[in-house]
Amino acid sequence: MKSHKAVVVTPQPEASEAGVEILRAGGNAIDAAIACAFVQGVVDPLMCGIAGFGSLGFYEQQSKSTSYIDFHSPAPQAVKPDMWEKLILSEARDGFGFILEGAVNEMGYQSMGVPGSLKAYQEAHQKHGKLPWHVLLEPAIEWAKNGWKVRQHVEEFWSDEGQMGRRSVRDRIAYSPSGKAMYCREDGSPKRVGDLVINSDYANTLTEIAIKGADTFYFGEIAEQIVGDMKRNGGLISMQDLNSFNVKYRAPLRGRYKEFDIATNNPPGGGLLLLQMLKMLEHVNLLSLGHNTAEYMRVVSEVMRRATVNKDRFIGDPAFVDIPIEKLLSESYIQQMVEEIKAGVRQTVPRFNSGHPSKDTTHISIADKEGNCVSMTHSLGMPSGVITDGLGFMYNGCMAVFDPRPGHAGSLAPGKSRFTSLCPSFLFKNNEPYLVIGAPGATQIAMGVLQVILNHIEFDMNMTESVSAPRFSGTSDALDVSNRIPRYETRELEKQGYEVIRNPFTYGFASVHAISFANGKTDGAADPGHDGTALYC
């Protein structure tokens, strides 16, 4: 790979800035990604943090190798497969979680999976980093100690009243006394654009981690505080859960789209979903359909529906579920689905009991001057609302997306990780990086990443155009569309019998952040649906 500019792309300007500072200080792409991640946990505290989960892809230019660190959050050992079976009210229309009585699975002390993010940051640093560990935490500590101002997207998210039966973000913010004190105004409403947020407790926690490393979180003083809080409040996470957590090192799941080689993450991540959709669309002349025309949306959304049904039936934690990867990617199976789509066969998406999709996740795309690249998506799932007094960080709400019905791919089990649509990915052309890409956006992640790839490759859009173009989604029987897609196109779909639901938000269906190296030029772009930036150095 020829020498090029380094670039950091994230949904938060504070995080992008930190990444560039680390690169300027002599760090590599991994160092910058970890510094970004720590800052994101401060300035987007309901999207991600050290008590979250995720997937990190790393391309090392010297060895021309791609590897993944999987840090999905497993269910605590105290979980029982049928413990919530009688509490089911419905399944969210977009497939992102089940609605239970009392919202016990999505908010509060039973909603948390075992935290994985902090250990993943440290493992990545030990394996690939250059700068001292404590240096990577300094920007986050500074932001937590001195404060940061609420940005537009943060205010929008914090004010969310809850979608598709899920609890509101307002409720999550105010669940813990320290969260309410930090993130709400005196009248109890969420802070708004320009309001200052100072998190001294988290600054102290990060300082201890900078000195003692992740061991203090999984074995030491912080672990004791976490477990004590769990015991007092009926939480499921035990000291054994923290002690036994380990990240998983995985080779990438590989595929191909036309002349591009793809490296993405394995289940329980969403890479298989992305590969299956691209393989189907390789059999379609998308350019001839026209971008976001009625027929284009019909074809692509039918691809999305078929991938979603396969996900619901087959994809889960490979330690618990036998996933037929070869079958799902086989040419005969792909061709069968493509023929159905061409014949106009409409795929239904079963839901237990059947908006604006949840976006409790964030992403980092980075390339350094040596050609190393990182694509990392990390998350709190649905934030649990729980903040242990004195620690300052919020825990994940991973339990919400498990299937409370025993006997399914996503059913509850001790130590099991649930499926996520996270798909931090790389595309290569002639054995060189061509695209670094990923997104937050719950069930919409793979759908958003898919459309940006198609925008860039099929419709020759630059990266800013690619991530900014209006998107749509087919993860249910309805077709969800951006309000920027013309009605004269969606009317054609309605005439064919499709239910079209128009999203009132200007941007949505994941928030894709990507870097392209097409034509030897480094081109990074942050999705305008968030507050992010692409910064070069």
XYZ file of C-alpha atoms in Angstrom:
537
model
C 0.000 0.000 0.000
C 1.407 3.384 -0.976
C 2.001 6.033 1.653
C -1.138 8.002 2.399
C -2.585 10.396 4.917
C -3.684 9.039 8.241
C -7.359 9.561 9.013
C -9.622 9.072 12.013
C -13.397 8.843 11.517
C -15.773 8.645 14.475
C -19.271 9.876 15.386
C -17.850 12.258 18.039
C -15.482 15.179 17.311
C -13.809 14.765 20.706
C -12.964 11.145 19.881
C -11.633 11.939 16.396
C -9.479 14.672 17.906
C -8.043 12.264 20.480
C -7.229 9.723 17.783
C -5.312 12.277 15.746
C -3.392 13.425 18.839
C -2.330 9.839 19.514
C -1.197 9.358 15.903
C 0.796 12.597 16.075
C 2.425 11.354 19.287
C 3.758 8.307 17.443
C 0.952 5.870 18.058
C -0.416 3.504 15.458
C -3.985 2.799 14.360
C -4.627 0.494 17.344
C -3.383 3.093 19.841
C -5.581 5.732 18.224
C -8.622 3.447 18.207
C -8.277 2.680 21.914
C -7.874 6.349 22.800
C -10.959 7.122 20.688
C -12.924 4.378 22.429
C -12.106 5.668 25.906
C -13.130 9.198 24.908
C -16.344 7.931 23.333
C -17.239 6.334 26.660
C -17.014 9.776 28.266
C -18.674 12.001 25.653
C -21.286 9.470 24.431
C -21.824 7.583 27.684
C -25.041 5.790 26.708
C -23.594 4.548 23.427
C -20.519 2.725 24.674
C -18.040 2.394 27.513
C -15.734 0.081 29.424
C -18.728 -2.030 30.543
C -19.852 -2.675 26.967
C -19.047 -5.134 24.181
C -18.033 -5.123 20.535
C -15.882 -6.319 17.685
C -12.498 -4.982 16.551
C -10.972 -5.674 13.160
C -7.293 -4.914 12.512
C -5.464 -4.903 9.190
C -1.679 -4.909 9.596
C 0.055 -3.597 6.517
C 3.477 -5.173 7.146
C 2.131 -8.724 7.282
C -0.895 -7.937 5.080
C -3.010 -9.825 7.603
C -6.469 -9.156 9.011
C -7.551 -10.327 12.456
C -10.484 -9.802 14.799
C -10.910 -9.460 18.527
C -14.417 -10.530 19.511
C -15.598 -9.097 22.826
C -19.292 -9.824 22.766
C -20.829 -9.810 26.217
C -21.805 -13.248 27.561
C -24.836 -13.833 29.754
C -23.934 -14.232 33.455
C -23.719 -17.733 34.894
C -26.806 -17.068 37.006
C -29.005 -16.911 33.882
C -31.656 -19.606 33.386
C -33.018 -20.363 29.883
C -36.674 -20.051 30.907
C -36.444 -17.333 33.538
C -38.327 -14.732 31.464
C -40.479 -17.006 29.302
C -43.715 -16.030 31.086
C -42.973 -12.296 30.978
C -43.121 -11.838 27.180
C -45.386 -9.073 25.913
C -44.097 -8.783 22.338
C -41.074 -8.667 20.062
C -39.930 -5.296 18.725
C -40.930 -4.868 15.069
C -37.336 -4.235 14.000
C -36.190 -7.421 15.738
C -34.062 -5.556 18.280
C -35.181 -7.195 21.487
C -38.243 -8.503 23.269
C -40.629 -6.431 25.340
C -41.085 -8.013 28.783
C -43.163 -7.166 31.821
C -41.273 -4.689 33.966
C -38.608 -4.255 31.243
C -36.363 -6.479 33.374
C -34.333 -7.526 30.335
C -33.532 -4.018 29.065
C -33.102 -1.798 32.116
C -31.831 -2.346 35.633
C -29.645 -4.897 37.363
C -30.788 -8.021 35.533
C -30.325 -6.513 32.071
C -26.525 -6.616 32.021
C -24.212 -9.045 30.290
C -20.637 -9.499 31.463
C -18.632 -6.413 30.392
C -16.052 -7.054 27.688
C -14.858 -3.745 26.255
C -12.120 -2.812 28.716
C -10.385 -6.175 28.452
C -10.558 -5.943 24.652
C -8.936 -2.498 24.650
C -6.082 -3.789 26.794
C -5.636 -6.990 24.800
C -5.496 -5.031 21.537
C -2.933 -2.669 23.027
C -0.753 -5.473 24.365
C -0.851 -7.316 21.047
C -0.506 -4.424 18.598
C -0.012 -1.065 20.359
C 3.093 1.129 20.499
C 2.522 3.881 23.061
C 2.344 3.298 26.835
C -1.100 2.246 28.095
C -1.591 5.247 30.369
C -1.076 7.657 27.473
C -4.127 6.244 25.712
C -6.389 7.105 28.663
C -5.187 10.685 29.145
C -7.620 12.351 26.683
C -10.621 10.540 28.211
C -9.560 11.426 31.754
C -9.248 15.067 30.743
C -12.719 15.137 29.170
C -14.270 13.429 32.201
C -12.551 15.716 34.687
C -12.964 19.052 32.902
C -16.294 18.328 31.262
C -17.789 18.239 27.796
C -20.807 19.945 26.279
C -23.871 18.078 25.082
C -23.933 17.879 21.297
C -26.965 17.836 18.997
C -27.104 14.080 18.456
C -26.574 13.390 22.157
C -29.533 15.603 23.040
C -31.670 13.906 20.393
C -30.828 10.473 21.735
C -31.221 11.368 25.414
C -34.664 12.822 24.695
C -35.869 9.670 22.919
C -39.204 8.592 24.373
C -38.780 4.937 23.460
C -39.524 3.157 20.209
C -41.393 -0.044 19.323
C -42.234 -0.772 22.970
C -38.753 -0.201 24.375
C -38.158 1.939 27.461
C -37.240 5.561 26.899
C -33.683 6.818 27.070
C -34.954 9.412 29.566
C -35.758 6.530 31.931
C -32.315 5.021 31.481
C -30.539 8.305 32.188
C -32.424 8.840 35.422
C -32.366 5.212 36.636
C -29.287 5.668 38.859
C -28.887 8.671 41.181
C -25.455 9.529 39.773
C -26.777 9.306 36.199
C -29.648 11.624 37.006
C -27.277 14.072 38.688
C -24.857 14.103 35.741
C -27.113 13.889 32.731
C -30.308 15.675 33.804
C -31.236 19.258 34.552
C -32.667 20.281 37.907
C -36.220 19.648 36.673
C -35.282 16.042 35.832
C -35.272 16.480 32.059
C -32.198 15.399 30.066
C -29.497 18.010 29.554
C -29.636 19.860 26.262
C -27.222 21.146 23.637
C -24.511 23.235 25.262
C -25.040 21.948 28.812
C -21.839 20.883 30.563
C -21.319 17.312 31.781
C -18.569 16.635 34.331
C -17.917 13.064 35.475
C -15.361 13.167 38.283
C -16.133 9.606 39.365
C -15.317 8.278 35.930
C -12.144 10.365 35.779
C -11.025 8.635 38.984
C -12.003 5.211 37.647
C -10.077 5.777 34.415
C -7.068 7.032 36.377
C -7.038 3.800 38.383
C -7.287 1.786 35.153
C -4.448 3.830 33.632
C -2.235 2.854 36.572
C -3.367 -0.720 37.271
C -4.693 -1.847 33.902
C -7.838 -3.848 33.200
C -7.082 -6.298 36.020
C -8.513 -3.887 38.580
C -11.850 -4.073 36.731
C -11.941 -7.854 36.414
C -10.079 -8.959 39.567
C -9.272 -5.981 41.792
C -10.853 -3.082 43.633
C -13.225 -2.027 40.860
C -14.377 -5.648 40.494
C -15.213 -5.726 44.198
C -17.255 -2.527 43.878
C -19.128 -3.932 40.867
C -19.964 -7.235 42.536
C -20.970 -5.554 45.787
C -23.421 -3.378 43.871
C -24.817 -6.429 42.065
C -25.388 -8.309 45.321
C -27.163 -5.359 46.935
C -29.531 -4.889 44.003
C -30.275 -8.358 42.678
C -27.854 -8.190 39.775
C -26.770 -11.321 37.913
C -23.059 -10.573 37.407
C -20.745 -12.354 39.864
C -17.038 -12.220 40.627
C -16.716 -15.527 38.774
C -18.227 -13.893 35.679
C -15.686 -11.065 35.794
C -12.732 -13.359 36.582
C -13.512 -15.772 33.765
C -14.191 -13.306 30.949
C -11.805 -13.484 28.007
C -11.873 -11.992 24.550
C -11.754 -14.282 21.528
C -9.202 -13.957 18.753
C -10.750 -14.896 15.433
C -9.703 -15.102 11.819
C -11.998 -12.997 9.625
C -14.994 -14.380 7.819
C -14.101 -13.926 4.156
C -16.170 -13.401 1.047
C -16.101 -11.688 -2.300
C -18.209 -9.126 -4.138
C -17.255 -8.790 -7.788
C -13.559 -7.806 -7.832
C -13.447 -7.044 -4.108
C -12.312 -9.381 -1.350
C -14.122 -8.879 1.948
C -12.959 -9.519 5.500
C -15.573 -9.203 8.217
C -16.398 -10.578 11.647
C -17.761 -14.009 12.498
C -20.948 -14.798 14.419
C -22.293 -13.789 16.836
C -21.453 -10.595 14.914
C -23.239 -9.501 11.749
C -20.566 -10.136 9.121
C -22.307 -13.251 7.815
C -25.444 -11.174 7.236
C -23.447 -8.670 5.175
C -21.720 -11.327 3.075
C -24.974 -13.111 2.314
C -26.641 -9.906 1.141
C -23.711 -8.947 -1.071
C -23.625 -12.431 -2.614
C -27.310 -12.146 -3.522
C -26.898 -8.667 -4.992
C -23.933 -9.755 -7.107
C -26.552 -11.450 -9.326
C -28.446 -8.194 -9.920
C -27.592 -5.324 -12.261
C -28.147 -2.627 -9.650
C -26.886 0.214 -11.812
C -29.598 -0.474 -14.374
C -32.287 -0.212 -11.668
C -31.196 3.258 -10.618
C -30.285 4.398 -7.119
C -33.187 4.289 -4.639
C -35.812 3.737 -7.322
C -38.873 1.700 -6.394
C -37.459 -1.420 -8.048
C -34.037 -0.913 -6.454
C -35.624 -0.645 -3.006
C -37.819 -3.664 -3.658
C -34.896 -5.861 -4.667
C -32.494 -4.725 -1.950
C -35.127 -4.822 0.798
C -36.120 -8.354 -0.233
C -32.458 -9.312 0.093
C -32.454 -7.737 3.563
C -35.576 -9.651 4.583
C -34.156 -12.995 3.520
C -30.923 -12.327 5.374
C -32.913 -11.264 8.445
C -34.980 -14.468 8.425
C -31.792 -16.530 8.120
C -30.279 -14.568 10.985
C -33.272 -15.185 13.231
C -33.301 -18.910 12.434
C -29.639 -19.808 12.325
C -27.211 -17.223 13.686
C -26.157 -16.999 17.316
C -23.182 -17.744 19.520
C -21.189 -20.452 17.673
C -20.250 -22.009 21.029
C -23.961 -22.820 21.521
C -25.458 -22.898 18.020
C -24.374 -24.948 14.996
C -24.426 -22.230 12.327
C -24.602 -23.543 8.722
C -22.234 -20.923 7.293
C -21.350 -22.924 4.197
C -25.002 -23.462 3.336
C -25.964 -19.832 3.944
C -23.214 -18.681 1.578
C -23.476 -21.518 -0.938
C -24.111 -20.567 -4.543
C -27.123 -22.865 -4.828
C -28.837 -21.360 -1.782
C -28.002 -17.826 -2.886
C -29.320 -18.502 -6.378
C -32.559 -19.911 -4.992
C -33.215 -16.708 -3.046
C -32.268 -14.502 -5.992
C -34.681 -16.344 -8.300
C -37.484 -15.818 -5.783
C -36.755 -12.088 -5.673
C -36.649 -11.797 -9.456
C -39.993 -13.635 -9.606
C -41.539 -11.119 -7.229
C -41.873 -13.496 -4.254
C -42.252 -11.440 -1.094
C -40.438 -12.628 2.036
C -42.259 -12.340 5.344
C -40.334 -11.770 8.572
C -41.955 -13.641 11.474
C -42.125 -11.734 14.744
C -43.469 -12.974 18.072
C -46.146 -10.285 18.145
C -46.167 -7.884 15.784
C -40.003 3.857 14.033
C -37.076 4.736 14.602
C -34.498 2.017 15.297
C -32.309 2.014 18.367
C -28.778 3.336 17.970
C -27.060 2.561 21.283
C -23.703 1.860 19.659
C -20.736 3.686 18.134
C -17.959 3.049 15.633
C -14.336 3.902 14.812
C -12.619 3.716 11.400
C -8.896 4.559 11.364
C -5.961 4.302 8.979
C -2.445 5.324 9.993
C 0.386 6.495 7.738
C 1.936 3.021 7.653
C -1.251 1.618 6.136
C -2.538 -0.167 9.240
C -6.319 0.032 9.559
C -8.842 -0.469 12.343
C -12.583 -0.926 12.128
C -14.183 -1.249 15.557
C -17.831 -1.189 16.530
C -18.567 -1.186 20.252
C -21.696 -0.670 22.246
C -23.812 -0.865 25.370
C -26.572 -2.602 23.429
C -29.476 -0.913 25.124
C -27.927 0.993 28.040
C -29.067 -0.560 31.308
C -29.250 2.745 33.168
C -27.165 1.248 35.974
C -24.169 3.215 37.242
C -22.427 1.838 40.332
C -22.129 4.666 42.835
C -18.637 6.155 42.653
C -17.541 4.494 39.392
C -19.147 6.822 36.835
C -19.752 4.463 33.895
C -22.997 2.884 32.700
C -23.315 -0.857 32.130
C -24.529 -2.547 28.977
C -28.094 -3.833 28.610
C -27.195 -6.859 26.485
C -29.805 -9.178 27.954
C -32.589 -7.335 26.098
C -31.899 -8.931 22.732
C -31.764 -12.529 23.927
C -34.819 -14.567 22.993
C -36.681 -15.380 26.249
C -38.210 -18.437 24.578
C -36.083 -21.577 25.072
C -35.087 -23.559 21.999
C -34.182 -20.735 19.631
C -30.806 -19.644 18.210
C -30.886 -16.529 20.373
C -32.290 -18.151 23.542
C -30.849 -17.489 26.975
C -28.043 -19.644 28.379
C -25.265 -19.052 30.920
C -22.102 -17.829 29.192
C -23.820 -17.363 25.849
C -23.399 -14.215 23.744
C -26.333 -12.956 21.727
C -26.320 -12.078 18.035
C -25.426 -8.514 17.140
C -25.496 -6.806 13.763
C -22.040 -5.317 14.389
C -20.002 -5.827 11.219
C -16.767 -3.812 11.217
C -15.393 -4.745 7.801
C -12.673 -4.295 5.212
C -12.850 -4.505 1.433
C -9.691 -5.187 -0.570
C -8.879 -4.715 -4.234
C -5.753 -6.270 -5.712
C -4.732 -7.328 -2.175
C -4.713 -3.752 -0.886
C -7.237 -2.051 1.415
C -10.006 -0.361 -0.529
C -12.627 0.346 2.139
C -12.679 0.419 5.951
C -16.269 0.533 7.156
C -18.678 -0.002 10.036
C -21.591 1.584 11.872
C -23.772 1.767 14.955
C -27.490 1.182 14.517
C -28.747 -2.040 16.177
C -30.494 -4.304 13.629
C -29.866 -1.690 10.936
C -26.052 -1.877 11.065
C -25.520 -4.446 8.320
C -28.274 -2.795 6.272
C -26.614 0.610 6.456
C -23.138 -0.756 5.746
C -24.517 -2.674 2.769
C -26.051 0.433 1.212
C -22.922 2.549 1.669
C -20.814 -0.161 0.013
C -23.237 -0.225 -2.916
C -23.312 3.576 -3.114
C -19.530 3.687 -3.353
C -18.892 0.713 -5.621
C -21.956 0.561 -7.841
C -22.924 4.233 -8.070
C -19.423 5.757 -7.907
C -20.240 8.094 -5.007
C -17.378 9.507 -2.974
C -17.379 8.631 0.716
C -19.251 11.709 1.896
C -21.935 11.127 -0.737
C -22.020 7.424 0.099
C -22.669 7.866 3.833
C -25.042 10.806 3.308
C -27.414 9.323 0.733
C -30.901 8.451 2.075
C -31.321 4.838 3.171
C -34.085 2.319 3.747
C -34.449 -0.972 5.560
C -36.235 -4.296 5.259
C -35.901 -5.987 8.651
C -39.641 -6.550 9.091
C -42.693 -7.015 6.860
C -42.823 -3.233 6.459
C -40.382 -1.220 4.372
C -38.867 1.571 6.462
C -37.587 4.506 4.397
C -35.833 7.790 4.992
C -38.060 10.833 4.630
C -35.622 12.044 1.940
C -36.650 9.255 -0.431
C -39.265 10.696 -2.822
C -42.862 9.644 -2.359
C -43.245 9.040 -6.084
C -40.884 6.083 -5.619
C -42.502 4.690 -2.478
C -45.987 5.021 -3.993
C -44.934 2.483 -6.612
C -44.065 0.053 -3.819
C -47.360 0.699 -2.060
C -49.176 -0.130 -5.301
C -47.412 -3.506 -5.185
C -48.786 -4.100 -1.686
C -45.786 -3.088 0.415
C -46.408 -1.284 3.679
C -44.094 1.734 3.647
C -43.233 3.458 6.929
C -41.579 6.835 6.482
C -38.935 7.728 9.067
C -39.447 11.311 10.311
C -35.736 11.781 10.947
C -33.522 13.257 8.239
C -30.895 10.560 8.710
C -31.131 7.052 10.079
C -30.846 3.310 9.441
C -27.395 3.038 11.015
C -24.727 5.714 11.072
C -21.952 4.606 8.757
C -18.354 5.802 9.153
C -15.903 4.764 6.480
C -12.571 5.313 4.751
C -11.933 4.679 1.065
C -8.597 4.320 -0.700
C -10.063 4.314 -4.209
C -7.747 5.680 -6.879
C -4.916 6.024 -4.367
C -6.700 8.759 -2.419
C -7.568 8.585 1.281
C -11.211 9.618 1.630
C -12.802 9.444 5.082
C -16.398 10.365 5.862
C -18.505 10.620 9.003
C -22.232 9.992 8.721
C -24.036 13.357 9.017
C -26.697 11.668 11.131
C -24.332 11.904 14.106
C -21.990 14.661 15.287
C -18.798 13.086 13.980
C -15.822 14.149 11.930
C -13.142 12.738 9.653
C -9.800 14.243 10.677
C -6.559 13.807 8.726
C -2.960 14.031 9.831
